[in-house]
PDB file of C-alpha atoms in Angstrom:
ATOM      1  CA  MET A  22       0.099   0.006   0.009  1.00  0.00           C
ATOM      2  CA  LEU A  23       1.128   3.579  -0.516  1.00  0.00           C
ATOM      3  CA  CYS A  24       0.331   6.989   0.054  1.00  0.00           C
ATOM      4  CA  ASP A  25       2.125   9.895  -2.239  1.00  0.00           C
ATOM      5  CA  SER A  26       1.373  13.297  -1.538  1.00  0.00           C
ATOM      6  CA  ILE A  27       2.875  16.619  -2.768  1.00  0.00           C
ATOM      7  CA  ARG A  28       3.205  19.949  -1.103  1.00  0.00           C
ATOM      8  CA  LYS A  29       3.825  23.009  -2.239  1.00  0.00           C
ATOM      9  CA  GLY A  30       7.406  23.581  -1.919  1.00  0.00           C
ATOM     10  CA  GLY A  31       7.629  19.914  -3.910  1.00  0.00           C
ATOM     11  CA  ILE A  32       8.810  17.637  -0.845  1.00  0.00           C
ATOM     12  CA  VAL A  33       7.062  14.591  -1.971  1.00  0.00           C
ATOM     13  CA  THR A  34       5.768  12.661   1.887  1.00  0.00           C
ATOM     14  CA  GLY A  35       5.509   8.566   1.506  1.00  0.00           C
ATOM     15  CA  VAL A  36       3.862   5.828   3.241  1.00  0.00           C
ATOM     16  CA  GLU A  37       4.384   2.335   2.613  1.00  0.00           C
ATOM     17  CA  LEU A  38       3.080  -0.218   4.383  1.00  0.00           C
ATOM     18  CA  ILE A  39       4.307  -4.091   4.642  1.00  0.00           C
ATOM     19  CA  ARG A  40       2.622  -6.465   7.594  1.00  0.00           C
ATOM     20  CA  LYS A  41       4.554  -9.826   8.052  1.00  0.00           C
ATOM     21  CA  ASN A  42       4.329 -11.884  11.234  1.00  0.00           C
ATOM     22  CA  GLY A  43       2.052  -9.367  12.274  1.00  0.00           C
ATOM     23  CA  CYS A  44       3.609  -6.826  12.800  1.00  0.00           C
ATOM     24  CA  ILE A  45       3.627  -3.686  10.495  1.00  0.00           C
ATOM     25  CA  THR A  46       7.081  -2.039   9.126  1.00  0.00           C
ATOM     26  CA  ALA A  47       5.376   2.247   7.336  1.00  0.00           C
ATOM     27  CA  HIS A  48       8.452   3.671   5.758  1.00  0.00           C
ATOM     28  CA  ILE A  49       7.268   7.140   5.752  1.00  0.00           C
ATOM     29  CA  SER A  50       9.732   9.515   3.182  1.00  0.00           C
ATOM     30  CA  GLY A  51       9.626  13.565   2.781  1.00  0.00           C
ATOM     31  CA  GLU A  52       8.829  15.892   5.660  1.00  0.00           C
ATOM     32  CA  ILE A  53       6.130  15.774   8.514  1.00  0.00           C
ATOM     33  CA  ASP A  54       4.022  18.822   9.080  1.00  0.00           C
ATOM     34  CA  HIS A  55       0.854  19.147  10.225  1.00  0.00           C
ATOM     35  CA  HIS A  56      -1.076  18.775   6.536  1.00  0.00           C
ATOM     36  CA  GLU A  57       1.222  15.803   6.100  1.00  0.00           C
ATOM     37  CA  ALA A  58       0.718  14.188   8.613  1.00  0.00           C
ATOM     38  CA  ALA A  59      -2.802  13.505   8.282  1.00  0.00           C
ATOM     39  CA  GLY A  60      -2.261  11.637   5.642  1.00  0.00           C
ATOM     40  CA  ILE A  61       0.184   9.112   6.851  1.00  0.00           C
ATOM     41  CA  ARG A  62      -2.822   9.303   9.573  1.00  0.00           C
ATOM     42  CA  MET A  63      -5.189   8.625   7.109  1.00  0.00           C
ATOM     43  CA  GLU A  64      -3.640   5.620   5.844  1.00  0.00           C
ATOM     44  CA  ILE A  65      -2.037   3.987   8.673  1.00  0.00           C
ATOM     45  CA  ASP A  66      -4.559   3.491  11.022  1.00  0.00           C
ATOM     46  CA  PRO A  67      -6.719   1.602   9.479  1.00  0.00           C
ATOM     47  CA  GLU A  68      -4.250  -0.616   8.968  1.00  0.00           C
ATOM     48  CA  LEU A  69      -3.846  -1.000  12.248  1.00  0.00           C
ATOM     49  CA  GLU A  70      -7.812  -1.324  13.249  1.00  0.00           C
ATOM     50  CA  ARG A  71      -8.513  -3.867   9.751  1.00  0.00           C
ATOM     51  CA  LEU A  72      -4.852  -6.135  10.892  1.00  0.00           C
ATOM     52  CA  MET A  73      -4.401  -5.279  14.743  1.00  0.00           C
ATOM     53  CA  PRO A  74      -1.180  -5.848  14.112  1.00  0.00           C
ATOM     54  CA  THR A  75       0.633  -6.700  18.348  1.00  0.00           C
ATOM     55  CA  MET A  76       3.467  -4.300  16.160  1.00  0.00           C
ATOM     56  CA  LEU A  77       4.101  -1.046  14.502  1.00  0.00           C
ATOM     57  CA  ILE A  78       7.116   0.207  13.220  1.00  0.00           C
ATOM     58  CA  LEU A  79       7.402   3.616  11.984  1.00  0.00           C
ATOM     59  CA  ASP A  80      10.344   3.382   9.739  1.00  0.00           C
ATOM     60  CA  MET A  81      12.214   6.710   9.902  1.00  0.00           C
ATOM     61  CA  SER A  82      15.114   7.299   8.108  1.00  0.00           C
ATOM     62  CA  GLU A  83      13.881   8.829   4.785  1.00  0.00           C
ATOM     63  CA  VAL A  84      11.797  11.922   6.535  1.00  0.00           C
ATOM     64  CA  SER A  85      13.893  14.633   6.036  1.00  0.00           C
ATOM     65  CA  PHE A  86      11.679  16.824   8.331  1.00  0.00           C
ATOM     66  CA  MET A  87       9.705  16.414  11.120  1.00  0.00           C
ATOM     67  CA  GLU A  88       7.918  19.515  13.456  1.00  0.00           C
ATOM     68  CA  SER A  89       5.482  18.635  16.208  1.00  0.00           C
ATOM     69  CA  SER A  90       2.796  17.646  13.906  1.00  0.00           C
ATOM     70  CA  GLY A  91       5.272  14.171  13.815  1.00  0.00           C
ATOM     71  CA  ILE A  92       5.422  13.698  17.971  1.00  0.00           C
ATOM     72  CA  GLY A  93       1.840  14.009  17.619  1.00  0.00           C
ATOM     73  CA  LEU A  94       1.931  11.641  15.284  1.00  0.00           C
ATOM     74  CA  ILE A  95       3.563   9.507  16.679  1.00  0.00           C
ATOM     75  CA  LEU A  96       2.074   9.090  20.423  1.00  0.00           C
ATOM     76  CA  GLY A  97      -1.724   9.265  18.642  1.00  0.00           C
ATOM     77  CA  ARG A  98      -0.225   5.663  16.766  1.00  0.00           C
ATOM     78  CA  GLN A  99       1.391   5.069  20.058  1.00  0.00           C
ATOM     79  CA  ARG A 100      -2.072   5.253  21.713  1.00  0.00           C
ATOM     80  CA  ILE A 101      -3.781   2.696  19.253  1.00  0.00           C
ATOM     81  CA  MET A 102      -1.277   0.167  19.630  1.00  0.00           C
ATOM     82  CA  GLU A 103      -0.477  -0.019  23.296  1.00  0.00           C
ATOM     83  CA  SER A 104      -5.497   0.061  23.361  1.00  0.00           C
ATOM     84  CA  LEU A 105      -4.560  -3.530  20.972  1.00  0.00           C
ATOM     85  CA  GLY A 106      -2.141  -5.018  22.942  1.00  0.00           C
ATOM     86  CA  GLY A 107       0.706  -3.969  20.490  1.00  0.00           C
ATOM     87  CA  GLY A 108       3.928  -1.560  20.732  1.00  0.00           C
ATOM     88  CA  ILE A 109       5.603   1.107  18.247  1.00  0.00           C
ATOM     89  CA  THR A 110       9.218   1.519  17.830  1.00  0.00           C
ATOM     90  CA  VAL A 111      11.039   4.349  16.007  1.00  0.00           C
ATOM     91  CA  LYS A 112      12.544   2.759  13.655  1.00  0.00           C
ATOM     92  CA  ASN A 113      16.526   3.972  11.810  1.00  0.00           C
ATOM     93  CA  PRO A 114      15.006   7.997  12.019  1.00  0.00           C
ATOM     94  CA  SER A 115      17.455  10.716  10.072  1.00  0.00           C
ATOM     95  CA  PRO A 116      19.957  12.235  13.191  1.00  0.00           C
ATOM     96  CA  SER A 117      17.481  15.374  13.085  1.00  0.00           C
ATOM     97  CA  VAL A 118      13.967  13.330  13.791  1.00  0.00           C
ATOM     98  CA  ARG A 119      16.238  11.390  16.359  1.00  0.00           C
ATOM     99  CA  ARG A 120      16.872  14.885  17.967  1.00  0.00           C
ATOM    100  CA  ILE A 121      13.586  16.398  17.992  1.00  0.00           C
ATOM    101  CA  LEU A 122      12.328  12.271  19.594  1.00  0.00           C
ATOM    102  CA  MET A 123      15.309  13.221  22.471  1.00  0.00           C
ATOM    103  CA  ILE A 124      14.405  16.200  23.033  1.00  0.00           C
ATOM    104  CA  ALA A 125      10.475  15.115  23.835  1.00  0.00           C
ATOM    105  CA  GLY A 126      11.711  12.349  25.764  1.00  0.00           C
ATOM    106  CA  LEU A 127      10.658   9.829  23.556  1.00  0.00           C
ATOM    107  CA  SER A 128      13.890   7.966  22.768  1.00  0.00           C
ATOM    108  CA  ARG A 129      12.318   5.735  24.510  1.00  0.00           C
ATOM    109  CA  LEU A 130      11.360   3.905  21.500  1.00  0.00           C
ATOM    110  CA  ILE A 131      14.331   4.400  18.932  1.00  0.00           C
ATOM    111  CA  ILE A 132      15.802   1.211  17.367  1.00  0.00           C
ATOM    112  CA  GLY A 133      18.192   1.767  14.955  1.00  0.00           C
ATOM    113  CA  THR A 134      21.657   3.675  14.237  1.00  0.00           C
ATOM    114  CA  ASP A 135      23.014   6.917  15.378  1.00  0.00           C
ATOM    115  CA  LYS A 136      23.717   7.953  12.030  1.00  0.00           C
ATOM    116  CA  THR A 137      25.777  11.437  14.993  1.00  0.00           C
ATOM    117  CA  GLU A 138      28.053   9.161  16.149  1.00  0.00           C
ATOM    118  CA  GLY A 139      28.152   5.950  14.427  1.00  0.00           C
ATOM    119  CA  LYS A 140      27.400   3.951  16.865  1.00  0.00           C
ATOM    120  CA  ASN A 141      24.371   0.882  16.934  1.00  0.00           C
ATOM    121  CA  GLU A 142      21.645   1.742  19.597  1.00  0.00           C
ATOM    122  CA  VAL A 143      18.974  -0.089  20.578  1.00  0.00           C
ATOM    123  CA  ARG A 144      16.313   0.753  23.231  1.00  0.00           C
TER     124      ARG A 144
END
């Protein structure tokens, strides 16, 4: 499943959902602002409710920019996954996204390579 949208600035944000072994991985690319976060939610949420996975993995390795709407996106999906008895993780966030997650106190959700330090960090 793929959802693409084009912003005024020409930045394409895409979401590709992959289901495997009771997990859904959402590969997100581009920028996450208020408008894009709404589209990403509309793509992910119906699949969570339909498939009821045990884990949602948000692969943010190709997200170049994220504002507070991205934090809301993550926290909202965390609430949904908790209601389903599952979990959520953010995989390989780009350095700028990792920094925002750390500031927001969401470092516990991060798995993957810390590209800014060259270390592999699993939490």
